[in-house]
Coordinates of C-alpha atoms and ligand atoms in Angstrom, one line a residue:
M243 CA 75.9 35.3 -32.1
K244 CA 79.2 33.7 -31.4
K245 CA 78.9 30.0 -30.8
E246 CA 79.5 28.8 -27.3
T247 CA 82.3 26.3 -27.2
K248 CA 83.1 26.0 -23.5
K249 CA 81.5 23.2 -21.5
R250 CA 78.6 24.6 -19.3
S251 CA 76.8 22.6 -16.6
W252 CA 73.0 22.3 -16.5
A253 CA 72.7 24.8 -13.6
E254 CA 69.2 26.0 -12.6
P255 CA 67.8 29.0 -14.6
Y256 CA 66.3 30.5 -11.4
K257 CA 67.2 31.5 -7.9
I258 CA 65.6 30.7 -4.6
K259 CA 63.3 33.3 -3.0
M260 CA 61.6 31.3 -0.3
V261 CA 62.5 28.1 1.5
E262 CA 60.7 25.3 3.3
L263 CA 62.5 24.1 6.4
L264 CA 63.0 20.4 6.7
K265 CA 63.1 18.4 10.0
M266 CA 66.4 16.6 10.5
T267 CA 66.0 13.2 12.2
T268 CA 68.4 10.6 13.6
V269 CA 68.9 7.0 12.6
A270 CA 67.1 5.9 15.8
Q271 CA 64.1 8.1 15.0
R272 CA 63.9 6.9 11.4
K273 CA 64.2 3.2 12.5
K274 CA 61.2 3.8 14.8
A275 CA 59.3 5.7 12.1
I276 CA 59.7 3.0 9.4
T277 CA 58.9 0.2 11.9
D278 CA 55.7 2.1 12.9
A279 CA 55.0 2.4 9.1
G280 CA 55.2 -1.3 8.6
Y281 CA 58.3 -0.9 6.4
N282 CA 56.1 0.9 3.8
T283 CA 57.4 4.4 2.8
F284 CA 53.8 5.3 1.7
L285 CA 52.8 5.1 5.4
L286 CA 55.5 7.5 6.7
K287 CA 54.5 10.9 7.8
S288 CA 56.0 13.4 5.3
E289 CA 57.2 15.4 8.3
D290 CA 59.7 12.6 9.0
V291 CA 61.1 12.6 5.5
Y292 CA 64.2 14.6 4.6
I293 CA 64.3 14.3 0.8
D294 CA 61.0 13.2 -0.7
L295 CA 61.4 11.2 -4.0
L296 CA 58.1 9.3 -3.7
T297 CA 56.6 11.0 -6.8
D298 CA 56.9 14.0 -9.1
S299 CA 53.2 14.4 -9.2
G300 CA 51.9 17.7 -7.7
T301 CA 55.2 18.1 -5.9
S302 CA 57.0 20.7 -8.1
A303 CA 57.9 24.2 -6.9
M304 CA 55.8 27.0 -8.5
S305 CA 57.6 30.2 -9.8
D306 CA 57.0 33.7 -8.4
Q307 CA 54.9 34.3 -11.5
Q308 CA 52.7 31.3 -10.7
W309 CA 52.3 32.4 -7.1
A310 CA 51.4 35.9 -8.3
G311 CA 48.9 34.3 -10.6
L312 CA 47.1 32.7 -7.6
M313 CA 46.3 36.2 -6.5
L314 CA 44.6 36.9 -9.9
G315 CA 42.1 34.1 -9.3
D316 CA 38.7 35.1 -10.7
E317 CA 36.4 32.8 -8.7
A318 CA 33.3 33.5 -10.7
Y319 CA 31.2 30.3 -11.1
A320 CA 31.0 30.7 -14.9
G321 CA 33.3 32.3 -17.5
S322 CA 36.3 33.0 -15.2
K323 CA 39.0 35.0 -16.9
N324 CA 41.5 32.4 -15.8
F325 CA 39.7 29.8 -17.8
Y326 CA 40.3 31.9 -21.0
H327 CA 44.0 32.3 -20.1
L328 CA 44.3 28.5 -19.8
D329 CA 42.4 28.0 -23.0
D330 CA 44.8 30.5 -24.8
A331 CA 47.8 28.6 -23.3
V332 CA 46.6 25.2 -24.5
K333 CA 45.9 26.7 -28.0
K334 CA 49.3 28.5 -28.1
Y335 CA 51.6 25.9 -26.8
Y336 CA 49.8 22.6 -27.7
G337 CA 47.7 23.7 -30.7
Y338 CA 44.5 21.9 -29.8
K339 CA 41.2 23.6 -30.7
Y340 CA 39.1 22.9 -27.6
M341 CA 40.0 22.4 -23.9
I342 CA 38.0 21.5 -20.9
P343 CA 39.7 21.8 -17.4
T344 CA 39.5 18.8 -15.0
H345 CA 40.6 18.3 -11.4
Q346 CA 43.5 16.2 -12.5
G347 CA 44.5 13.8 -15.3
R348 CA 42.2 11.0 -14.4
G349 CA 39.2 13.3 -14.6
A350 CA 40.0 13.9 -18.3
E351 CA 40.6 10.1 -18.8
N352 CA 37.2 9.3 -17.3
I353 CA 35.3 11.7 -19.6
L354 CA 37.2 10.8 -22.8
S355 CA 36.9 7.0 -22.2
K356 CA 33.2 7.3 -21.6
I357 CA 32.7 9.2 -24.9
L358 CA 35.0 7.4 -27.3
I359 CA 35.0 3.8 -26.0
K360 CA 32.1 1.3 -26.7
D361 CA 31.7 -2.1 -25.1
G362 CA 34.2 -4.6 -26.6
D363 CA 36.5 -2.0 -28.1
I364 CA 40.3 -2.4 -28.1
I365 CA 42.6 0.4 -27.0
P366 CA 46.2 -0.1 -28.0
G367 CA 48.8 1.9 -26.0
N368 CA 52.6 2.2 -25.4
M369 CA 52.5 0.4 -22.0
Y370 CA 49.7 0.9 -19.5
F371 CA 49.3 3.6 -16.9
T372 CA 47.3 2.6 -13.8
T373 CA 44.4 5.2 -14.0
T374 CA 44.4 5.4 -17.8
R375 CA 43.9 1.6 -18.2
L376 CA 41.3 1.4 -15.5
H377 CA 39.1 4.1 -17.1
Q378 CA 39.4 2.4 -20.5
E379 CA 38.3 -0.9 -18.8
L380 CA 35.5 0.7 -16.9
A381 CA 34.2 2.1 -20.2
G382 CA 34.1 -1.4 -21.6
G383 CA 37.3 -1.4 -23.5
T384 CA 40.4 -3.7 -23.4
F385 CA 43.9 -2.2 -23.2
V386 CA 46.5 -3.9 -25.4
D387 CA 50.2 -3.1 -24.9
V388 CA 51.9 -2.3 -28.3
I389 CA 55.2 -0.8 -27.0
I390 CA 58.4 -2.2 -28.5
D391 CA 59.8 -5.3 -26.7
E392 CA 63.0 -3.3 -25.8
A393 CA 60.9 -1.4 -23.2
H394 CA 60.6 -4.4 -21.0
D395 CA 64.4 -4.9 -20.6
S396 CA 66.1 -2.8 -18.0
T397 CA 69.5 -3.0 -19.6
N398 CA 68.5 -2.4 -23.2
L399 CA 70.0 1.0 -24.4
H400 CA 67.4 1.8 -27.1
P401 CA 67.2 5.7 -27.3
F402 CA 63.4 5.6 -27.7
K403 CA 62.1 2.8 -25.5
G404 CA 58.7 4.5 -25.5
N405 CA 58.2 3.7 -29.2
I406 CA 55.2 1.8 -30.5
D407 CA 55.7 -1.4 -32.5
I408 CA 53.8 -0.5 -35.7
T409 CA 53.6 -4.2 -36.7
K410 CA 51.8 -5.0 -33.4
V411 CA 49.2 -2.3 -34.3
E412 CA 48.8 -3.6 -37.8
K413 CA 48.1 -7.1 -36.4
L414 CA 45.5 -5.7 -34.0
I415 CA 43.7 -3.9 -36.9
K416 CA 43.8 -7.1 -39.0
K417 CA 42.5 -9.2 -36.1
H418 CA 39.7 -6.9 -34.7
G419 CA 39.0 -4.5 -37.6
A420 CA 39.6 -0.7 -37.4
K421 CA 36.0 -0.1 -36.3
K422 CA 36.8 -1.8 -32.9
I423 CA 39.7 0.5 -32.3
P424 CA 38.4 4.1 -31.5
Y425 CA 41.8 5.4 -30.8
I426 CA 45.4 4.6 -29.9
C427 CA 46.6 6.0 -26.6
V428 CA 50.1 7.4 -26.9
A429 CA 52.0 8.4 -23.8
T430 CA 54.9 10.9 -23.8
T431 CA 57.0 9.9 -21.9
V432 CA 56.2 6.3 -20.8
N433 CA 56.0 6.5 -17.0
M434 CA 55.9 2.7 -16.3
A435 CA 58.9 2.1 -18.6
G436 CA 60.9 4.6 -16.5
G437 CA 60.2 7.9 -18.2
Q438 CA 61.3 6.6 -21.7
P439 CA 60.5 8.8 -24.8
I440 CA 58.8 8.1 -28.1
S441 CA 60.5 9.4 -31.3
M442 CA 58.8 11.8 -33.8
E443 CA 59.6 9.4 -36.6
N444 CA 57.7 6.7 -34.7
L445 CA 54.7 9.0 -34.1
K446 CA 54.7 10.0 -37.8
S447 CA 54.6 6.3 -38.9
L448 CA 51.8 5.7 -36.5
R449 CA 49.9 8.7 -37.8
K450 CA 50.2 7.4 -41.4
L451 CA 48.8 4.0 -40.4
T452 CA 46.0 5.2 -38.2
Q453 CA 44.8 7.9 -40.7
A454 CA 44.5 5.2 -43.4
H455 CA 42.1 3.4 -41.1
G456 CA 40.2 6.3 -39.5
I457 CA 41.6 5.6 -36.1
K458 CA 42.3 8.6 -33.7
I459 CA 45.4 9.2 -31.7
I460 CA 44.9 10.4 -28.2
L461 CA 48.0 11.7 -26.4
D462 CA 48.6 11.1 -22.7
M463 CA 50.6 14.4 -22.7
T464 CA 51.5 14.4 -19.0
R465 CA 55.3 14.7 -19.7
V466 CA 55.2 15.8 -23.3
A467 CA 57.9 18.6 -22.8
E468 CA 60.2 16.0 -21.2
N469 CA 59.7 13.8 -24.2
A470 CA 60.5 16.7 -26.5
F471 CA 63.8 17.2 -24.7
F472 CA 64.9 13.7 -25.6
I473 CA 63.8 14.2 -29.3
Q474 CA 65.9 17.4 -29.4
E475 CA 68.9 15.5 -27.9
R476 CA 68.7 12.3 -29.8
E477 CA 66.6 12.5 -33.0
T478 CA 68.2 13.5 -36.3
G479 CA 66.9 16.9 -37.5
Y480 CA 65.7 18.2 -34.1
A481 CA 68.9 19.5 -32.5
K482 CA 68.2 23.1 -33.5
K483 CA 64.4 23.1 -32.9
S484 CA 63.1 24.5 -29.6
I485 CA 61.3 22.3 -27.1
A486 CA 58.2 24.5 -27.6
A487 CA 58.3 23.8 -31.4
I488 CA 58.8 20.0 -30.8
V489 CA 55.9 19.9 -28.3
K490 CA 53.6 21.6 -30.8
E491 CA 54.7 19.2 -33.5
I492 CA 54.0 16.2 -31.3
C493 CA 50.5 17.5 -30.5
S494 CA 49.8 18.2 -34.2
L495 CA 50.2 14.5 -35.0
T496 CA 47.3 13.7 -32.6
D497 CA 43.6 14.3 -32.4
G498 CA 43.3 15.2 -28.7
A499 CA 44.9 14.7 -25.3
T500 CA 44.5 14.1 -21.6
M501 CA 46.8 16.0 -19.3
S502 CA 47.8 15.7 -15.7
A503 CA 49.2 19.2 -15.1
K504 CA 50.7 18.0 -11.8
K505 CA 53.8 16.8 -13.8
D506 CA 55.1 18.9 -16.7
A507 CA 52.9 21.9 -16.1
L508 CA 54.4 22.7 -12.7
V509 CA 51.2 22.9 -10.6
N510 CA 50.1 21.1 -7.4
I511 CA 46.7 20.2 -8.8
G512 CA 44.9 20.3 -12.2
G513 CA 44.5 18.8 -15.6
F514 CA 42.5 19.0 -18.8
L515 CA 41.0 17.3 -21.8
A516 CA 41.9 18.8 -25.2
I517 CA 40.3 17.8 -28.5
N518 CA 40.1 19.0 -32.1
D519 CA 36.7 17.3 -32.9
K520 CA 33.8 19.7 -32.2
D521 CA 31.2 16.9 -31.6
V522 CA 33.5 15.2 -29.0
Y523 CA 34.1 18.6 -27.4
E524 CA 30.4 19.3 -27.1
E525 CA 29.7 15.9 -25.6
A526 CA 32.6 16.4 -23.2
S527 CA 31.4 19.8 -22.1
N528 CA 28.1 18.2 -21.3
M529 CA 29.6 15.3 -19.3
V530 CA 32.1 17.4 -17.4
V531 CA 29.2 19.1 -15.6
V532 CA 28.3 15.7 -14.1
Y533 CA 31.7 14.6 -12.9
E534 CA 33.9 17.7 -12.4
G535 CA 32.1 21.0 -12.6
L536 CA 31.0 23.5 -15.2
H537 CA 33.1 23.4 -18.4
T538 CA 34.8 26.7 -17.5
Y539 CA 36.3 25.4 -14.3
G540 CA 36.1 21.6 -14.2
G541 CA 36.7 21.1 -10.5
L542 CA 39.4 23.8 -10.2
A543 CA 39.5 27.2 -8.6
G544 CA 40.1 30.1 -10.9
R545 CA 43.5 30.6 -9.3
D546 CA 44.5 27.0 -10.1
M547 CA 43.8 27.6 -13.8
E548 CA 45.9 30.8 -13.8
A549 CA 48.9 28.9 -12.2
M550 CA 48.5 26.2 -14.8
A551 CA 48.4 28.6 -17.7
I552 CA 51.6 30.2 -16.5
G553 CA 53.2 26.8 -15.7
I554 CA 52.5 25.5 -19.3
A555 CA 54.5 28.4 -20.7
E556 CA 57.4 27.8 -18.3
S557 CA 57.4 24.1 -18.9
V558 CA 58.3 24.4 -22.6
S559 CA 61.3 26.6 -22.0
D560 CA 64.6 25.0 -23.2
E561 CA 66.5 26.4 -20.2
H562 CA 63.9 24.9 -17.8
M563 CA 64.0 21.5 -19.4
K564 CA 67.8 21.4 -19.7
A565 CA 68.0 21.9 -15.9
R566 CA 65.1 19.6 -15.0
I567 CA 66.4 16.5 -16.9
G568 CA 70.0 17.6 -16.4
Q569 CA 69.4 17.1 -12.7
V570 CA 67.9 13.6 -13.2
I571 CA 70.8 12.6 -15.4
Y572 CA 73.3 14.1 -12.9
L573 CA 71.9 11.8 -10.2
G574 CA 71.8 8.8 -12.5
E575 CA 75.4 9.2 -13.7
K576 CA 76.7 9.6 -10.1
L577 CA 74.8 6.4 -9.1
K578 CA 76.3 4.6 -12.1
E579 CA 79.8 5.8 -11.1
A580 CA 79.3 4.4 -7.7
G581 CA 78.4 1.0 -9.2
I582 CA 74.7 1.1 -8.3
P583 CA 72.6 -1.0 -10.8
I584 CA 70.0 1.3 -12.4
V585 CA 67.6 1.1 -15.4
E586 CA 69.1 2.6 -18.5
P587 CA 69.0 4.8 -20.5
I588 CA 68.2 7.3 -17.7
G589 CA 64.6 8.5 -18.1
G590 CA 63.0 11.9 -17.8
H591 CA 61.5 12.1 -14.3
G592 CA 63.4 9.7 -12.1
I593 CA 66.0 7.0 -11.5
F594 CA 65.0 3.3 -11.1
I595 CA 67.3 1.1 -9.0
D596 CA 67.4 -2.6 -10.0
A597 CA 66.8 -4.3 -6.6
K598 CA 67.4 -7.8 -8.0
R599 CA 71.0 -6.8 -8.9
F600 CA 71.4 -4.7 -5.7
L601 CA 70.3 -7.5 -3.4
P602 CA 71.0 -10.8 -5.3
H603 CA 70.9 -12.8 -2.1
L604 CA 67.2 -12.1 -1.6
K605 CA 64.4 -14.0 -3.3
Q606 CA 61.6 -11.9 -4.9
E607 CA 59.2 -13.3 -2.3
Q608 CA 61.3 -11.6 0.3
F609 CA 60.5 -8.2 -1.2
P610 CA 63.9 -6.9 -2.1
A611 CA 62.7 -3.5 -3.5
Q612 CA 60.4 -2.9 -0.5
V613 CA 63.2 -3.6 2.0
L614 CA 65.8 -1.5 0.0
S615 CA 63.4 1.4 0.0
A616 CA 63.1 1.1 3.8
E617 CA 66.9 0.8 4.2
I618 CA 67.6 4.0 2.2
Y619 CA 65.1 5.8 4.4
I620 CA 66.7 4.6 7.6
D621 CA 70.1 5.6 6.3
S622 CA 69.3 9.2 5.3
G623 CA 65.6 10.0 5.5
V624 CA 65.4 9.9 1.7
R625 CA 61.9 8.5 0.7
T626 CA 61.7 6.3 -2.4
M627 CA 59.1 3.8 -3.4
E628 CA 58.8 0.1 -4.4
R629 CA 57.9 -0.8 -8.0
G630 CA 58.2 -4.6 -8.0
I631 CA 56.3 -7.6 -6.7
V632 CA 54.3 -5.6 -4.1
S633 CA 53.1 -3.1 -6.7
A634 CA 52.3 -5.8 -9.2
G635 CA 49.7 -7.4 -6.9
R636 CA 47.9 -10.7 -7.5
N637 CA 46.1 -12.2 -10.5
A638 CA 42.4 -13.2 -10.6
K639 CA 43.3 -16.6 -9.1
G640 CA 44.9 -14.9 -6.2
E641 CA 48.5 -15.8 -7.1
N642 CA 51.3 -13.2 -6.9
Y643 CA 52.5 -11.7 -10.2
H644 CA 56.3 -12.0 -10.5
P645 CA 57.2 -9.0 -12.6
E646 CA 60.5 -9.1 -14.5
L647 CA 61.5 -5.7 -13.0
E648 CA 62.0 -5.4 -9.2
L649 CA 62.7 -1.7 -8.8
V650 CA 63.1 1.1 -6.3
R651 CA 61.9 4.4 -7.8
L652 CA 63.6 7.8 -7.1
T653 CA 61.2 10.4 -8.7
I654 CA 62.6 13.9 -8.8
P655 CA 60.1 16.8 -8.2
R656 CA 60.8 19.8 -10.5
R657 CA 62.7 22.8 -9.2
V658 CA 62.6 21.5 -5.6
Y659 CA 65.9 20.0 -4.6
T660 CA 69.5 21.1 -5.2
Q661 CA 72.6 19.4 -6.5
A662 CA 73.8 19.0 -2.9
H663 CA 70.6 17.1 -2.2
M664 CA 71.5 14.8 -5.2
D665 CA 75.0 14.2 -3.7
V666 CA 73.5 13.2 -0.3
I667 CA 71.2 10.8 -2.1
V668 CA 74.1 9.2 -3.9
E669 CA 76.2 9.0 -0.6
S670 CA 73.3 7.4 1.2
I671 CA 72.6 4.8 -1.5
E672 CA 76.3 4.0 -1.7
N673 CA 76.4 3.4 2.0
V674 CA 73.4 1.1 1.9
Y675 CA 75.1 -0.7 -1.1
N676 CA 78.4 -1.2 0.9
N677 CA 76.3 -2.9 3.7
R678 CA 74.0 -4.7 1.3
K679 CA 75.0 -8.2 2.4
K680 CA 73.6 -7.5 5.9
I681 CA 70.1 -6.7 4.6
K682 CA 67.5 -9.3 5.4
G683 CA 64.2 -9.8 3.6
L684 CA 60.7 -9.0 4.7
K685 CA 57.5 -10.8 5.3
M686 CA 54.1 -9.3 4.7
T687 CA 51.9 -9.0 7.8
Y688 CA 49.0 -7.1 6.3
E689 CA 47.7 -7.1 2.7
P690 CA 44.9 -4.9 1.5
K691 CA 42.7 -6.3 -1.3
Y692 CA 43.3 -3.5 -3.9
L693 CA 46.5 -1.6 -4.9
R694 CA 48.2 -3.2 -1.9
F695 CA 51.5 -1.3 -2.3
F696 CA 49.8 1.8 -0.8
Q697 CA 48.9 0.2 2.6
A698 CA 50.6 -3.2 3.0
R699 CA 52.6 -3.7 6.1
F700 CA 55.8 -5.7 6.6
K701 CA 58.2 -7.1 9.2
T702 CA 61.9 -8.1 8.9
I703 CA 62.5 -11.8 8.8
Ligands
PLP1088 C1 49.9 10.9 -13.3 C2 49.6 10.3 -14.6 C3 48.2 10.2 -15.0 C4 47.0 10.5 -14.2 O1 47.0 11.8 -13.8 P1 46.5 12.3 -12.3 O2 46.7 13.7 -12.3 O3 47.3 11.6 -11.3 O4 45.0 11.9 -12.2 C5 48.0 9.7 -16.3 N1 49.0 9.3 -17.1 C6 50.3 9.4 -16.7 C7 51.4 8.9 -17.6 C8 50.6 9.9 -15.4 O5 51.9 9.9 -15.0

């Protein structure tokens, strides 16, 4: 084949067959809506939102093949044929021996943590994820962050900010002994660091170390195909390998995985636990009956498993991933051109605006990211979310954590919005930026005890 030399954009490898109409609102309507919602975008009605960037979880658009798959649902209680399709897809694309479906990612985390973790165990991981860490702790374990230091700095341009600091792991093994570490939890990509990838080289070094000590590696494979894209783009020796081949290589360096299929796998609900060890599989198939459902449906309808099996195949396509991350990078580059301060390098599933640099006249106690998220909504109906002092919550003594990063997250659902939507987002944020000096801080008027960012309410000062 003749080599392509001309520049080609990332345009979508699909066309649109059905559309969902959106309600257009006025500034006055949005001001009322956000005031009623206590300046918290989580409390807005989705009906009042124009472009919804709250999360990429369960919000992707399914293909016609996936929708057709729903009609092929075999809703038998046991042994549904859709289960076998899903099992085949997990074997074919990820290479794991055994798979148990779960209602979503945290269902798999619950079962795996209960089986592998004993009281007093240490679970190292490349930055925490909320539900993953909580299940490890509920099972009696302690999570220890072993991500490289660069991940905590929003301006550091390290190409693999999801990497694990191997020396940190060695120190943990020395300190606690390998017997206290049942597994290392490796996330691809690292959500809380802004969708940052881990390199294959790093994973190989970790494999070498853990194998020498008999420690398992469990993959949080929620966005493994997005991680594979960055390896293909940035890591020596991978430019000519397909995303599918890279995904399979990543999985081959691990012993099992938990999956939230609501992200990479392009479904609205679903997940699974995958494992190579037969004993762990047998215990998990016992336990899933208690928490999720029989091991051949795990809390899902047959049709959900069919859509997931098809979504997995679509998710590892090079064309799909080029457009998916291409769109995120398009948005990020445009924001950068407009002078908007964002976290770099641009990650796989969204853009994170640095609210401290956007609103330098506000103190962190005045909730800069919270108010910025509300102002963007008022300007254009674009819904984003706070990832700063509100999300960080309070410590055991009741004092506010003061996280280094005070961010507004713009998470991009897969295959849902167009380039024109991205342009409107940029125009809106640019407009808010030009009027930033007029933005006043907030004060909290209601604070729930747990995970306060979901339900807290605010007023302008
Ligand atoms: C979403 C997510 C989970 C949890 O999955 P759910 O399907 O929401 O239960 C675990 N890890 C990461 C990295 C995630 O993004």
